[in-house]
Short mmCIF file of C-alpha atoms and ligand atoms in Angstrom, two decimals:
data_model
loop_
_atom_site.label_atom_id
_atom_site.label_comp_id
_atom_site.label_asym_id
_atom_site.label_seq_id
_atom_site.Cartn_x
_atom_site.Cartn_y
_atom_site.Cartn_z
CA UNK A 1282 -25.25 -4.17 18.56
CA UNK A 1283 -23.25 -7.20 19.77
CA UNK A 1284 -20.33 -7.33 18.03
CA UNK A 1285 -17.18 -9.33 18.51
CA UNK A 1286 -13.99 -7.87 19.99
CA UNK A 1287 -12.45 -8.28 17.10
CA UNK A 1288 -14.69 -5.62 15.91
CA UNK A 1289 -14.22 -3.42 18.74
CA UNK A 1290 -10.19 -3.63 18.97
CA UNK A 1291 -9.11 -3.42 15.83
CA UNK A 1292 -10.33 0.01 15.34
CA UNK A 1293 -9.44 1.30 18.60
CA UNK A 1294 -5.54 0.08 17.89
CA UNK A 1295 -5.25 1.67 14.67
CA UNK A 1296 -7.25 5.09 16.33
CA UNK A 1297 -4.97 4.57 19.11
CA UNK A 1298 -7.72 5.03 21.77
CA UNK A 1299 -8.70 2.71 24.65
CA UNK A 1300 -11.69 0.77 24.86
CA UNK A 1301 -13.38 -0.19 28.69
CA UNK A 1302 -13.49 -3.55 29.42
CA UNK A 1303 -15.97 -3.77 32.33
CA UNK A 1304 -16.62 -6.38 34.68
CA UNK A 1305 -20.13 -6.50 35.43
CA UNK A 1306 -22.13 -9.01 38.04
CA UNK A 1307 -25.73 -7.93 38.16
CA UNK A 1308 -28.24 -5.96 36.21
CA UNK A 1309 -27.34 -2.80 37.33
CA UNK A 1310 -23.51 -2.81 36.66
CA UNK A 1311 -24.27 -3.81 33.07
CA UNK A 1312 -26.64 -1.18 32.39
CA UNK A 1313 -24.44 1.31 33.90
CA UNK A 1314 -21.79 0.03 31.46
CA UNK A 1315 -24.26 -0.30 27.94
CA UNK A 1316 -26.08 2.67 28.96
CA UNK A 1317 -23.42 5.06 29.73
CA UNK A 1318 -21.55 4.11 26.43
CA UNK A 1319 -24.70 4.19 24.32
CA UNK A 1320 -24.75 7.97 25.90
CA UNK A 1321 -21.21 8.74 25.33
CA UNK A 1322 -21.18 6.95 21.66
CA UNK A 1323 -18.65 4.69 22.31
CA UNK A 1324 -17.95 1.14 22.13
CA UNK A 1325 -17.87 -0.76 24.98
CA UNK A 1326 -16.75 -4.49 26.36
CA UNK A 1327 -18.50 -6.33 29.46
CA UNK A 1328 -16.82 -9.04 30.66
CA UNK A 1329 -18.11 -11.76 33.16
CA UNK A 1330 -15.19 -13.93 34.91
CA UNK A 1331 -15.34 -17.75 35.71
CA UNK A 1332 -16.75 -16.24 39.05
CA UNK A 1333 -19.53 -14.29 37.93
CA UNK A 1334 -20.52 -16.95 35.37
CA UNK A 1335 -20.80 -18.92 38.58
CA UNK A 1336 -23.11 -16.69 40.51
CA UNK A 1337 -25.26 -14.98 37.46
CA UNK A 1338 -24.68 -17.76 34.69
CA UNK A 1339 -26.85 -17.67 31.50
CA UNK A 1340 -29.30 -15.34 33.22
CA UNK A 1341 -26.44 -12.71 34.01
CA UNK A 1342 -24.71 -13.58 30.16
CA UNK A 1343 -28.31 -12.85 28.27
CA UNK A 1344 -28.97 -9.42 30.74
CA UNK A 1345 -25.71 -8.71 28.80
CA UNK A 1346 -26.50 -9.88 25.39
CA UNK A 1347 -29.55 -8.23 25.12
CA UNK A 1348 -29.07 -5.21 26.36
CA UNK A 1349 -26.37 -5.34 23.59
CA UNK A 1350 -28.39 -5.97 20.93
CA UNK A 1351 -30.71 -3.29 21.37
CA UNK A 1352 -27.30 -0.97 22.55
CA UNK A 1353 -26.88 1.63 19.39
CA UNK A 1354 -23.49 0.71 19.98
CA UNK A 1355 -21.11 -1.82 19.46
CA UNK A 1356 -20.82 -4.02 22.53
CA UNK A 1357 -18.95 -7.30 23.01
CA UNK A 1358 -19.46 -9.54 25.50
CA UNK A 1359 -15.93 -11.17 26.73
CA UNK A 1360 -14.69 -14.35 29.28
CA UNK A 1361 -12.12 -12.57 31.53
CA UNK A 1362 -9.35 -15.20 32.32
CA UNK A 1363 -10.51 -18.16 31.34
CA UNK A 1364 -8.94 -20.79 33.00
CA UNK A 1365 -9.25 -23.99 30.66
CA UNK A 1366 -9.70 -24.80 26.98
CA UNK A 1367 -13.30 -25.90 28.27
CA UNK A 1368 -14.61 -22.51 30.41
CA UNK A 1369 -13.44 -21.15 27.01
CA UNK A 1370 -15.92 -23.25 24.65
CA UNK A 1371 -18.17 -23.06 27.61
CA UNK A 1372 -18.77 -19.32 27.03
CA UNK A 1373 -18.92 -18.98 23.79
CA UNK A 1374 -21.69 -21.98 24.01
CA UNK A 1375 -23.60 -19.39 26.13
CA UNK A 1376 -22.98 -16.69 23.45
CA UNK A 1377 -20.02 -14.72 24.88
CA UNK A 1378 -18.25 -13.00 21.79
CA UNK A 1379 -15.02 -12.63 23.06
CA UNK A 1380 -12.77 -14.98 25.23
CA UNK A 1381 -9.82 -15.05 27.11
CA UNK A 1382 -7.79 -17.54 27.97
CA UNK A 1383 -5.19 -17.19 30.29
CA UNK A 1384 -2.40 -19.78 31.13
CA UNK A 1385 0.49 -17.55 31.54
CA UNK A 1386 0.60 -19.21 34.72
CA UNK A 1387 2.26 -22.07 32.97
CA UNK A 1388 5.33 -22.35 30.59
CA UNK A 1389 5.82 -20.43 27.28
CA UNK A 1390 5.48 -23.60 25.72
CA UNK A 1391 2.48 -24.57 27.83
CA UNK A 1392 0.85 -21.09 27.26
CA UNK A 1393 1.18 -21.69 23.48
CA UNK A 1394 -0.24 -25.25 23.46
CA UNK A 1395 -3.45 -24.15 25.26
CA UNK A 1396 -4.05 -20.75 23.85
CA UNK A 1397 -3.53 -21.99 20.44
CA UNK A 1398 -6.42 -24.50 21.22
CA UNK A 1399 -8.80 -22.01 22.25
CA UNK A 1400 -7.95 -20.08 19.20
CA UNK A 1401 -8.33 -22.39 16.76
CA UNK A 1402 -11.65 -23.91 18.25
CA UNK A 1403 -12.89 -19.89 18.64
CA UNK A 1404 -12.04 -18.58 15.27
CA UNK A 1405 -13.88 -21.94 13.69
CA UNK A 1406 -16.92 -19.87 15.66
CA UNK A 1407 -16.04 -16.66 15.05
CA UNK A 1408 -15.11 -15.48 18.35
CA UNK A 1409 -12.08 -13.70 18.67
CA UNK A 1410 -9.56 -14.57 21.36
CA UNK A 1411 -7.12 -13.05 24.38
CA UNK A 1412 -4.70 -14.73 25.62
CA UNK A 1413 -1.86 -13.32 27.98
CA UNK A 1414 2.42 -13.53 28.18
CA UNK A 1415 3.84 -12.18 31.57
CA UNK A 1416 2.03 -12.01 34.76
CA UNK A 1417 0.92 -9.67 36.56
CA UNK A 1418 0.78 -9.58 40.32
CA UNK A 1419 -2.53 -8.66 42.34
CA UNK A 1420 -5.91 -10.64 43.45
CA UNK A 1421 -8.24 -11.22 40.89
CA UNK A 1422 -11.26 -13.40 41.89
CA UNK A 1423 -9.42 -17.30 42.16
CA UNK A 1424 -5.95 -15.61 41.04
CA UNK A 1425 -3.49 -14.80 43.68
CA UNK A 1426 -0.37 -13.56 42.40
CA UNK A 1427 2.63 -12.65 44.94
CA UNK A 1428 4.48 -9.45 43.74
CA UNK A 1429 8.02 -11.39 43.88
CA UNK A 1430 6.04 -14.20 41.27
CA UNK A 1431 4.87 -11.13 38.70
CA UNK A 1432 7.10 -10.80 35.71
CA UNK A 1433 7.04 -8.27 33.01
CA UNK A 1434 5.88 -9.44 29.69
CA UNK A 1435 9.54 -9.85 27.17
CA UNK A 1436 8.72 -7.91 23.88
CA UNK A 1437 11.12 -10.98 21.50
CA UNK A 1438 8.84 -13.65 23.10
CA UNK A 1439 5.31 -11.40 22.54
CA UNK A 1440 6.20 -11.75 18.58
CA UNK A 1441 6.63 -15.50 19.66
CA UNK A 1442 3.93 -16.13 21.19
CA UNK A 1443 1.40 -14.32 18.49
CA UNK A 1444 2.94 -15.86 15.10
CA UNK A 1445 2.70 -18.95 17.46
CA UNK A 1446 -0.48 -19.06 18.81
CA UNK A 1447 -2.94 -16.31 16.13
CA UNK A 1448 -4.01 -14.84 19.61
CA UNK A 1449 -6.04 -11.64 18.28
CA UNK A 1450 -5.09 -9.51 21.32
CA UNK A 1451 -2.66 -9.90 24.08
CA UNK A 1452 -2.39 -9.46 27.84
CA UNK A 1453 0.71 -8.08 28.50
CA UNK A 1454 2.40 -7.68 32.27
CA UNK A 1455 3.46 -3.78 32.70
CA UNK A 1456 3.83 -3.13 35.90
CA UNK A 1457 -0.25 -2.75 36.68
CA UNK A 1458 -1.97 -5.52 38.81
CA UNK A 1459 -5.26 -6.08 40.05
CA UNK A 1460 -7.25 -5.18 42.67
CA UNK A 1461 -7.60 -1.58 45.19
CA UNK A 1462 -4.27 -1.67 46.52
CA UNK A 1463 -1.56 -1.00 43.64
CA UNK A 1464 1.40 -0.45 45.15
CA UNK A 1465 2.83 2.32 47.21
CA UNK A 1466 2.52 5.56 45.84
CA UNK A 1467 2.05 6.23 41.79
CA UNK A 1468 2.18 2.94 40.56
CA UNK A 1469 4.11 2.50 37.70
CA UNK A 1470 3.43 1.40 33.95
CA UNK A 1471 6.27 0.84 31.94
CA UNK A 1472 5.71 2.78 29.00
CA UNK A 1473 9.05 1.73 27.04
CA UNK A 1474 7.62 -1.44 26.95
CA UNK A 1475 4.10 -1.12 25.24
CA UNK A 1476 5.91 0.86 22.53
CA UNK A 1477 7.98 -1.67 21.90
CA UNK A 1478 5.88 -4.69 21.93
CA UNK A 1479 3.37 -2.38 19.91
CA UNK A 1480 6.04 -1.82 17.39
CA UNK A 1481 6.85 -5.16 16.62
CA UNK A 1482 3.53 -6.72 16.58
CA UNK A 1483 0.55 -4.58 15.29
CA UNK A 1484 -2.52 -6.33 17.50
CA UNK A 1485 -4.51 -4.70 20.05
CA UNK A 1486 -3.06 -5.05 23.44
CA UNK A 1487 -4.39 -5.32 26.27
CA UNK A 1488 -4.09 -3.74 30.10
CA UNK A 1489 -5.60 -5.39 33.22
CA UNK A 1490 -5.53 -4.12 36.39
CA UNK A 1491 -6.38 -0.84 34.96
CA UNK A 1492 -8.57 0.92 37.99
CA UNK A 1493 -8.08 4.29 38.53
CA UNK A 1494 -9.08 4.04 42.36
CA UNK A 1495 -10.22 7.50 42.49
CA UNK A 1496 -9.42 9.29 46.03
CA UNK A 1497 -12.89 11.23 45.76
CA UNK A 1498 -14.90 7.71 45.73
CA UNK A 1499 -12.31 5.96 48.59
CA UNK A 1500 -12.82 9.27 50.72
CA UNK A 1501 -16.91 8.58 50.36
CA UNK A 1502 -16.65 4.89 50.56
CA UNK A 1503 -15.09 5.85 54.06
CA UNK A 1504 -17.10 8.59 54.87
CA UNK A 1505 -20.41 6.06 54.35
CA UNK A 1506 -18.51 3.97 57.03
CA UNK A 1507 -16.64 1.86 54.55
CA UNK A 1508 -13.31 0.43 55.71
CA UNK A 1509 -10.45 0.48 53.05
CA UNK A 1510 -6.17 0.91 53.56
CA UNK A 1511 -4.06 3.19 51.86
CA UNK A 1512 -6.06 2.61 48.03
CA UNK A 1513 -4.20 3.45 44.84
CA UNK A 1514 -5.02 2.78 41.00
CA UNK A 1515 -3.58 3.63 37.49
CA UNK A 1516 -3.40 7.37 37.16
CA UNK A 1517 -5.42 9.01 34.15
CA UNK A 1518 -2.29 10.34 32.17
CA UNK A 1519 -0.36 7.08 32.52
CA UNK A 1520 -3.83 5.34 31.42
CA UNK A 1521 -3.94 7.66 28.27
CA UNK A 1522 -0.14 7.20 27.26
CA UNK A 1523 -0.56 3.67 27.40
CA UNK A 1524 -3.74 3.71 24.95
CA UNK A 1525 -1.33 5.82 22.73
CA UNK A 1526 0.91 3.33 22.12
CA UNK A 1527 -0.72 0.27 22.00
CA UNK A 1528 -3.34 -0.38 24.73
CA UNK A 1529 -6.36 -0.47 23.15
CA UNK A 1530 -8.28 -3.04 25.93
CA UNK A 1531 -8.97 -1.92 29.54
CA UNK A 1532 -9.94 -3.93 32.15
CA UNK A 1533 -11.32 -1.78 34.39
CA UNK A 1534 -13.39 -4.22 37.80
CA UNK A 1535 -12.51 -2.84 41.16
CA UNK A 1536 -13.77 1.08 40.19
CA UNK A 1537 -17.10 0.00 39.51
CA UNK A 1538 -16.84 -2.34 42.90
CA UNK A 1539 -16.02 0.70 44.84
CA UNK A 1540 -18.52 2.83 43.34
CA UNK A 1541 -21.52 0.68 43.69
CA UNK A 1542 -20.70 -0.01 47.20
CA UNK A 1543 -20.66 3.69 47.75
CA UNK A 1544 -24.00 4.35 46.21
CA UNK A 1545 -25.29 1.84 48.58
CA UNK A 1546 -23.65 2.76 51.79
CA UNK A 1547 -24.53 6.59 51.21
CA UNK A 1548 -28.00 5.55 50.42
CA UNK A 1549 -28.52 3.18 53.23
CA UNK A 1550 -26.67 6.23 55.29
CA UNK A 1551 -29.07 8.88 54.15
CA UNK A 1552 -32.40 7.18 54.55
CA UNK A 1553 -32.45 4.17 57.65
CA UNK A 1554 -35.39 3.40 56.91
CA UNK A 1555 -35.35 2.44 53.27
CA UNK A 1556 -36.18 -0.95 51.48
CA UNK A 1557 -36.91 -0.34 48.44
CA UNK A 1558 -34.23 -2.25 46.76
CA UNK A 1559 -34.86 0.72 43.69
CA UNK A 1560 -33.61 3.38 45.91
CA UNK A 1561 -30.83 1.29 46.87
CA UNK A 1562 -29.41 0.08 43.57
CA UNK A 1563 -30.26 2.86 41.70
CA UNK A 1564 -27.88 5.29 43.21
CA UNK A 1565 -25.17 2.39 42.81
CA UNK A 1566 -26.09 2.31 38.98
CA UNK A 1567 -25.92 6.13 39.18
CA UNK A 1568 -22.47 6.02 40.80
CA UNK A 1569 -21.07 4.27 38.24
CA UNK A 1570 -22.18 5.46 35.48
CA UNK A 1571 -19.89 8.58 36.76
CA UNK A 1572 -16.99 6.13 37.36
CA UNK A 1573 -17.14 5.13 33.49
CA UNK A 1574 -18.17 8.06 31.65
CA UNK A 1575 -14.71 9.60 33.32
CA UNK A 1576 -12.86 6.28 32.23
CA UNK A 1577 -14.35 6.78 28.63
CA UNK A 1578 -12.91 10.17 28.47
CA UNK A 1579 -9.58 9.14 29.73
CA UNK A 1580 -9.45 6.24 27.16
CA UNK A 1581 -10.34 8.62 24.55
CA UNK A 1582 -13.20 6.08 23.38
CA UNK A 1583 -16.06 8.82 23.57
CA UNK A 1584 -17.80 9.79 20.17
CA UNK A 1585 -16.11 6.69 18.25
CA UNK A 1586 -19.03 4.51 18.13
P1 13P B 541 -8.78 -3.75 38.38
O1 13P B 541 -8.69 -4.56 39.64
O2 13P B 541 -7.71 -2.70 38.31
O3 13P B 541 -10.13 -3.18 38.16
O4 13P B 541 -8.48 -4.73 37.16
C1 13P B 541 -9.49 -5.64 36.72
C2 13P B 541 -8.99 -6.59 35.69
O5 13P B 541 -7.91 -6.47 35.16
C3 13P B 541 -9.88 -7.71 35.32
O6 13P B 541 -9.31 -8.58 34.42
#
């Protein structure tokens, strides 16, 4: 069922469990996503950013939204960062459920005045809203942030910025970022710092950059020829602490990036002389549907739908 993420979030916040946020871009990533969680029984979120709006548009948004309507599960389908008050009303006009928009780039006061917008012009609709405080540093599609520009969300100015704006869940900056290459080493998640924002706010919060980069799908994305540096994502345990205090969204988009790639490259590898685009994809869909059952385990989402 399409549901909003309203729906979704609040639960998974007071059951202190995670849900996936999933990027998708074609047909195959979202039923890899709706599938596996129908599977699993557990709710689900696919999100679409301002760049894959751009390159699958309505026909990519109602793959999504029907596949979630006939899903046996609930399945919301969210705008990651939105850039503008009007990419915001733009999605929900194409029947997006969820939205985020995302001007922590600017100001506090800034942030407020345009999130509070969305918010108001979402809930009149609704559609339930996140917004983010902090920044976080990585590459995410048209985002480029430098690691000396990233800031850690302030847990005073997250109470703020929700009585201020009626954001229904929050992005907050804790140390992850986006992309393969998370720092040297384990990255870190500061897990002081969810407990205390979760402590003196009550929404669901939410965690990008949340890949766990896993070292068995890097060593076959380079064994199928693929060329990647020294990759590193979220570990599981820090990923499953965080969920216990607070984190209830994950944005999880590189993963599934690396692990269709790999179905394709060891399928192309095996067989030369393939075409059939079926034997191709598939194994991509199959390849992530592994990727995301193991993420639904971690979050501790599995069985709650
Ligand atoms: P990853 O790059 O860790 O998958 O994070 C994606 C994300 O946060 C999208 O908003």
């Amino acid at each position: 069922m399409l549901v909003t993420g309203n729906d979704i979030l609040i639960p998974a916040r007071a059951g202190q469990y995670g849900v996936g946020s999933f990027n998708t871009n074609n047909m195959e990533i979202t039923q890899a996503i709706i599938h596996t969680a129908e599977r699993l029984r557990s709710p689900v979120m696919v999100q679409m950013s301002e760049g894959a709006i751009k390159y699958g548009g309505q026909d990519l948004a109602n793959i999504v939204i029907d596949l979630a309507k006939r899903a046996t599960v609930p399945v919301a389908l969210h705008l990651d960062h939105g850039s503008s008050y009007e990419s915001a009303l733009k999605a929900i006009k194409m029947g997006f459920t969820s939205v985020m928009i995302d001007a922590s780039h600017h100001g506090f006061e800034d942030n407020v005045k345009e999130t509070k917008r969305v918010v108001e012009a979402a809930h009149a609709m609704g559609i339930s809203v996140e917004s983010e405080l902090g920044r976080l540093g990585g590459i995410e599609e048209h985002i480029v942030v430098d690691e000396k520009d990233a800031f850690l969300t302030d847990p005073e100015e997250a109470v703020q910025f929700i009585e201020q704006t009626g954001t229904d869940y929050l992005a907050i900056a804790i140390g992850t970022s986006h992309g393969a290459f998370k720092g040297k080493g384990r990255p870190y998640i500061d897990h002081a710092r969810i407990e205390k924002i979760a402590s003196l706010t009550g929404i669901p919060l939410v965690a990008h950059g949340s890949s766990g980069v896993p070292q068995e799908i890097v060593e076959r994305f380079r064994a199928a020829g693929g060329q990647i540096g020294e990759a590193a994502g979220i570990a599981d345990e820090d990923l499953q602490r965080a969920t216990q205090f607070g984190i209830a969204k994950v944005n999880v988009d590189t993963d599934l990036r690396l692990a269709s790639t790999v179905g394709i490259r060891e399928a192309l590898t095996a067989n030369p002389k393939e075409f059939d685009p079926r034997k191709i994809f598939g194994p991509a869909r199959d390849v992530m549907s592994q990727v995301i059952e193991h993420k639904m385990r971690v979050l501790g989402s599995v069985g709650k739908a």
